[in-house]
GROMACS .gro file of C-alpha atoms in nm:
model
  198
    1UNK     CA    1   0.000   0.000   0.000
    2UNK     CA    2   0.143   0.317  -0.113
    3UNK     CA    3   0.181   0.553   0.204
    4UNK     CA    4  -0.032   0.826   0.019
    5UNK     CA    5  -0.306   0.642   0.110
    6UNK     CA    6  -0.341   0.748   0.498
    7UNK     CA    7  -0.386   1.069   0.326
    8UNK     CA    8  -0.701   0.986   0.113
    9UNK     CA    9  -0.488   0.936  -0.192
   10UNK     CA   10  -0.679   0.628  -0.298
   11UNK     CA   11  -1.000   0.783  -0.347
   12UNK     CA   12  -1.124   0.761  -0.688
   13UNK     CA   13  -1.170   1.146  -0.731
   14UNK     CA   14  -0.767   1.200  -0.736
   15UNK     CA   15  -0.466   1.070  -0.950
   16UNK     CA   16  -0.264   0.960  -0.708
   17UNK     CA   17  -0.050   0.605  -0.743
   18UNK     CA   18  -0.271   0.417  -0.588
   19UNK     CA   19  -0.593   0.501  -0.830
   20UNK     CA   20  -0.354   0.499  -1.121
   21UNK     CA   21  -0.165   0.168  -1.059
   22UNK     CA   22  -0.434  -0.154  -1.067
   23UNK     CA   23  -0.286  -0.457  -0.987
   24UNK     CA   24  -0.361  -0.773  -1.281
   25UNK     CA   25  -0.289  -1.128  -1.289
   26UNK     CA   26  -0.303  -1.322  -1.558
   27UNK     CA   27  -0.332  -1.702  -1.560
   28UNK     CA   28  -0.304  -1.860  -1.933
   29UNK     CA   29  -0.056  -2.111  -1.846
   30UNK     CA   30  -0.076  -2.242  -2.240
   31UNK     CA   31  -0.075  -1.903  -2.371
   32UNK     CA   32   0.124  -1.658  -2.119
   33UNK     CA   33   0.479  -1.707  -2.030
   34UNK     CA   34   0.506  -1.853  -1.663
   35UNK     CA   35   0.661  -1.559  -1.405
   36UNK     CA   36   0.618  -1.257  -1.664
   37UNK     CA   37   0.595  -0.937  -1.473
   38UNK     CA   38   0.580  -0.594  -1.715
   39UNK     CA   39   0.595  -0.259  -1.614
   40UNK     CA   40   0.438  -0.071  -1.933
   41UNK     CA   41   0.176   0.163  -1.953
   42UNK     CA   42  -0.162   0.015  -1.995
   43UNK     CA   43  -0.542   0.104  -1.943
   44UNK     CA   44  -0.833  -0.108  -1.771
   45UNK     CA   45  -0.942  -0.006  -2.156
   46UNK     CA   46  -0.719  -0.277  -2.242
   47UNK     CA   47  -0.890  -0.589  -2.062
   48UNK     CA   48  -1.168  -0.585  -2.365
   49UNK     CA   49  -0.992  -0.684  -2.641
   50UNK     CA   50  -0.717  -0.871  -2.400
   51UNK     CA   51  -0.997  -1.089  -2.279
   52UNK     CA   52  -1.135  -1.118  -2.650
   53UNK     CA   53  -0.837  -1.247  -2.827
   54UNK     CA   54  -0.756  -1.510  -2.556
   55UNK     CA   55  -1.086  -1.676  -2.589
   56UNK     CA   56  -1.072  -1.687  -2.991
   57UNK     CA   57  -1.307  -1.404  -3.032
   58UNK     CA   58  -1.049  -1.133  -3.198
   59UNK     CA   59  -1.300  -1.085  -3.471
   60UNK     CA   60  -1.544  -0.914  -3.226
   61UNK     CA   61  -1.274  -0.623  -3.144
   62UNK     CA   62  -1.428  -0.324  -3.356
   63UNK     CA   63  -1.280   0.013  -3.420
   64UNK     CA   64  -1.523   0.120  -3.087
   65UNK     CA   65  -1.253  -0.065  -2.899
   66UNK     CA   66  -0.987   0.206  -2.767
   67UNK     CA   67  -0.783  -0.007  -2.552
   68UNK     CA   68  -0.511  -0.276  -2.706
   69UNK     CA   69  -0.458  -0.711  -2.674
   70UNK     CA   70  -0.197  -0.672  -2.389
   71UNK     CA   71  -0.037  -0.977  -2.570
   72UNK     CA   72  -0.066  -0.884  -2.918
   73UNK     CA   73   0.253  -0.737  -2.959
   74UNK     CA   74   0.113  -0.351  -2.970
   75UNK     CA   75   0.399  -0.111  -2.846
   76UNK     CA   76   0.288   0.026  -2.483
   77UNK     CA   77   0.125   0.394  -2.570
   78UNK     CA   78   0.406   0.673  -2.465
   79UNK     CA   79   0.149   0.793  -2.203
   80UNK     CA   80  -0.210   0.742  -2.057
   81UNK     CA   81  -0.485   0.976  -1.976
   82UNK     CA   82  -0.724   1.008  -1.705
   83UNK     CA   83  -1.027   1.242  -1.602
   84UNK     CA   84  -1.236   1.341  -1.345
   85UNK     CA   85  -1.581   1.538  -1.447
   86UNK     CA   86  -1.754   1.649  -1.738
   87UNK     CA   87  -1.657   2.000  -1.936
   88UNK     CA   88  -2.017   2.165  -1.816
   89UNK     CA   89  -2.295   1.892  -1.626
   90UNK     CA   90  -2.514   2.191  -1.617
   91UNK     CA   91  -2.611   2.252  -2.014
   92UNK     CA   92  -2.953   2.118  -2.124
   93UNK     CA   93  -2.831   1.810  -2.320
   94UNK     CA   94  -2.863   1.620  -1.981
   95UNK     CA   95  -3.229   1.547  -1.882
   96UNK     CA   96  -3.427   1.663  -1.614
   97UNK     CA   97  -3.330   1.480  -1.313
   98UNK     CA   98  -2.999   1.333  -1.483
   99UNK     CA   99  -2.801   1.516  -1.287
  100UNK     CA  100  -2.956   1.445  -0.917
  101UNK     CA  101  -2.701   1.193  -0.886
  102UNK     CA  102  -2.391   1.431  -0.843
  103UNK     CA  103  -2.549   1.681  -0.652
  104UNK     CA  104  -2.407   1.500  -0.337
  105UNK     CA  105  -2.204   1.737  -0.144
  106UNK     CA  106  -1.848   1.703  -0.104
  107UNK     CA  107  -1.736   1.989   0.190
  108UNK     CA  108  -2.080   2.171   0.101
  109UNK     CA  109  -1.966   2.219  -0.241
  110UNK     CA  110  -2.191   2.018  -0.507
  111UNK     CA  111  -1.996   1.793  -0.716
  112UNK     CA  112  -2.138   1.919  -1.028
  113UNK     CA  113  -1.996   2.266  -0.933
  114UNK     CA  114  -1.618   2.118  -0.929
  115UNK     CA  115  -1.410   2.181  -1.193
  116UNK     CA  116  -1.305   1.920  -1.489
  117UNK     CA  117  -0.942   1.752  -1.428
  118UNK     CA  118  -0.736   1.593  -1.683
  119UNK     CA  119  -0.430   1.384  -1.648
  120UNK     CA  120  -0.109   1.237  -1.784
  121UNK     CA  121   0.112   0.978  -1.726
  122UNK     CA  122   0.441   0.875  -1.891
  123UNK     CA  123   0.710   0.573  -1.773
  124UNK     CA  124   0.834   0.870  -1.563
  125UNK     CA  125   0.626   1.171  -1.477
  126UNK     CA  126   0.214   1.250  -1.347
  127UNK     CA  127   0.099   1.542  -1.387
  128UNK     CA  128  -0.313   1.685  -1.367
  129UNK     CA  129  -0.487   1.998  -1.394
  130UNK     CA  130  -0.805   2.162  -1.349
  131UNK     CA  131  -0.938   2.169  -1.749
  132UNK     CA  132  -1.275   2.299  -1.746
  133UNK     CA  133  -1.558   2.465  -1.555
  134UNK     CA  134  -1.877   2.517  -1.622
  135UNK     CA  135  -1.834   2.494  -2.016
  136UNK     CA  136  -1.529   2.731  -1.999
  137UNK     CA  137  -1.157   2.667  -2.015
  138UNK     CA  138  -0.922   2.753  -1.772
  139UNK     CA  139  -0.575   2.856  -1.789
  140UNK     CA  140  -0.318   2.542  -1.651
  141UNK     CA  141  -0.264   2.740  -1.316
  142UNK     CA  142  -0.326   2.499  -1.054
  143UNK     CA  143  -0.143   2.175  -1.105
  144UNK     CA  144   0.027   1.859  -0.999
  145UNK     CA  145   0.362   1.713  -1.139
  146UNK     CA  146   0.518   1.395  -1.032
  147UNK     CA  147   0.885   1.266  -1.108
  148UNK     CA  148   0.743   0.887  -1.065
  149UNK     CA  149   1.141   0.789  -1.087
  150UNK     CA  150   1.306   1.025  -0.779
  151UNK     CA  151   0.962   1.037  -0.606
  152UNK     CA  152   0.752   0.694  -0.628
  153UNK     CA  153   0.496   0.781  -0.346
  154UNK     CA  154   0.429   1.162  -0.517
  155UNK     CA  155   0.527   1.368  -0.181
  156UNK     CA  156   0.718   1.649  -0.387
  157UNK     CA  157   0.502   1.841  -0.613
  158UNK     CA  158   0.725   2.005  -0.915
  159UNK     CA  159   0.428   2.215  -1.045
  160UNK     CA  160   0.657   2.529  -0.984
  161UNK     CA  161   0.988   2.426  -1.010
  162UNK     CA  162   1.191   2.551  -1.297
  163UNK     CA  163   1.365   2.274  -1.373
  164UNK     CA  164   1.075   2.106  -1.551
  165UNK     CA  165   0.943   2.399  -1.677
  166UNK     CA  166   0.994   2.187  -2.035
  167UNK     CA  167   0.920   1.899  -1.909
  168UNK     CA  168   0.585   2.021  -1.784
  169UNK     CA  169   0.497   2.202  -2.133
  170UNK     CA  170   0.534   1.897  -2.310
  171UNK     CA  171   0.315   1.722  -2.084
  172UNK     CA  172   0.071   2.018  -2.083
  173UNK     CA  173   0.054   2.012  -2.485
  174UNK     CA  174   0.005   1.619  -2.457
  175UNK     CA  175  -0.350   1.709  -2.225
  176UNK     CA  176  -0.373   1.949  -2.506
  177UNK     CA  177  -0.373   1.734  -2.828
  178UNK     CA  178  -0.531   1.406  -2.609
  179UNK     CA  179  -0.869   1.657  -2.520
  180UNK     CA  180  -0.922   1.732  -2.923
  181UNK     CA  181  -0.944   1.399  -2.969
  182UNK     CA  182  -1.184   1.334  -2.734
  183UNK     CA  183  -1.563   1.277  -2.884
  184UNK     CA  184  -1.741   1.550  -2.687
  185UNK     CA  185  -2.080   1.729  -2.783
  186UNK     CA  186  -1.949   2.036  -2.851
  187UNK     CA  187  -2.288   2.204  -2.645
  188UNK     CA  188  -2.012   2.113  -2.389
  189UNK     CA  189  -1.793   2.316  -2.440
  190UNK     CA  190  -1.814   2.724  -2.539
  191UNK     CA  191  -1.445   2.863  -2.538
  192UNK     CA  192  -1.112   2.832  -2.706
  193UNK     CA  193  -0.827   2.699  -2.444
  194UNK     CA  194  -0.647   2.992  -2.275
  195UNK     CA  195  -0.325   3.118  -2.350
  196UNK     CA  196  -0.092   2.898  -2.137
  197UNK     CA  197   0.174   3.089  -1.939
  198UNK     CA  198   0.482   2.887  -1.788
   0.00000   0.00000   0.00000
């Protein structure tokens, strides 16, 4: 157990390690190699067309499929995305009464009032950001970044630090390119990103 967790860390509204990092076993005995243990970057997206191809049903993977066969000899993806709320739950495409569900309190503010977070992870660095609010962007001001190498449990955050000032745009333009690609209704959504300022 990661030590972040006495914190809260492992709560599913964060990005910490713990959240990030699912354990898997696999037990194919005539199809896996005995004792393999990988380190790559995968997704939970994965398990679909994992579970697919080992049972002979590879056929049934369609282009709806985002994730990868774990075994299929795909190259890991560079990085992996995560997110926490929707760009705007307040616009009309949701019905009446959709949105009772996350107006649950959390500290007397309604969920549905909280901003939009995004996140990345490479082999070596986390970082997230509040993205949206209400239908509007915001500028990357308040963030998180992780050097998963020098600091496995996340206790140092390098948000500020100069040293990774590059480092950190990168990742910021990988958010950047990942949330175009993204299928959203663009009733979502009803301003440009903001100019980002490192």
């Amino acid at each position: 157990i990661c030590p972040n967790t006495a914190f809260g860390a492992g709560e599913k509204c964060m990005f910490d390690d713990p959240v990030w990092r699912v354990p898997m076993v696999w037990n194919c005995p005539a199809i896996l190699p005995a004792s393999e243990s990988r380190d790559d970057l995968c997704e939970l997206m994965d398990i679909g067309p994992t579970l697919l191809t080992l049972a002979g049903l590879e056929d049934r993977i369609t282009p709806v499929y985002r994730g990868r066969n774990l075994f299929g000899g795909a190259p890991a993806p560079k990085a992996v995305f995560g997110q926490i709320g929707c760009p705007d739950l307040k616009t009309e495409i949701f019905a009446p009464g959709e949105l009772d569900s996350y107006a649950q309190s959390m500290n007397g503010v309604p969920v549905y009032n909280a901003p939009m977070r995004l996140a990345v992870r490479t082999d070596r660095y986390r970082l997230d950001v509040s993205w949206m609010h209400e239908g509007q962007r915001l500028a990357p001001t308040d963030g998180n970044m992780f050097d998963l190498h020098a600091d496995p449990h996340e206790t140092t955050n390098l948000w500020n630090q100069p040293a990774v000032a590059s480092e950190k745009s990168r990742l910021l333009s990988l958010l950047e390119t990942h949330f175009c690609s993204l299928s959203c209704d663009p009733r979502l959504i009803s301003v440009t990103a903001p100019e980002i300022a490192l």
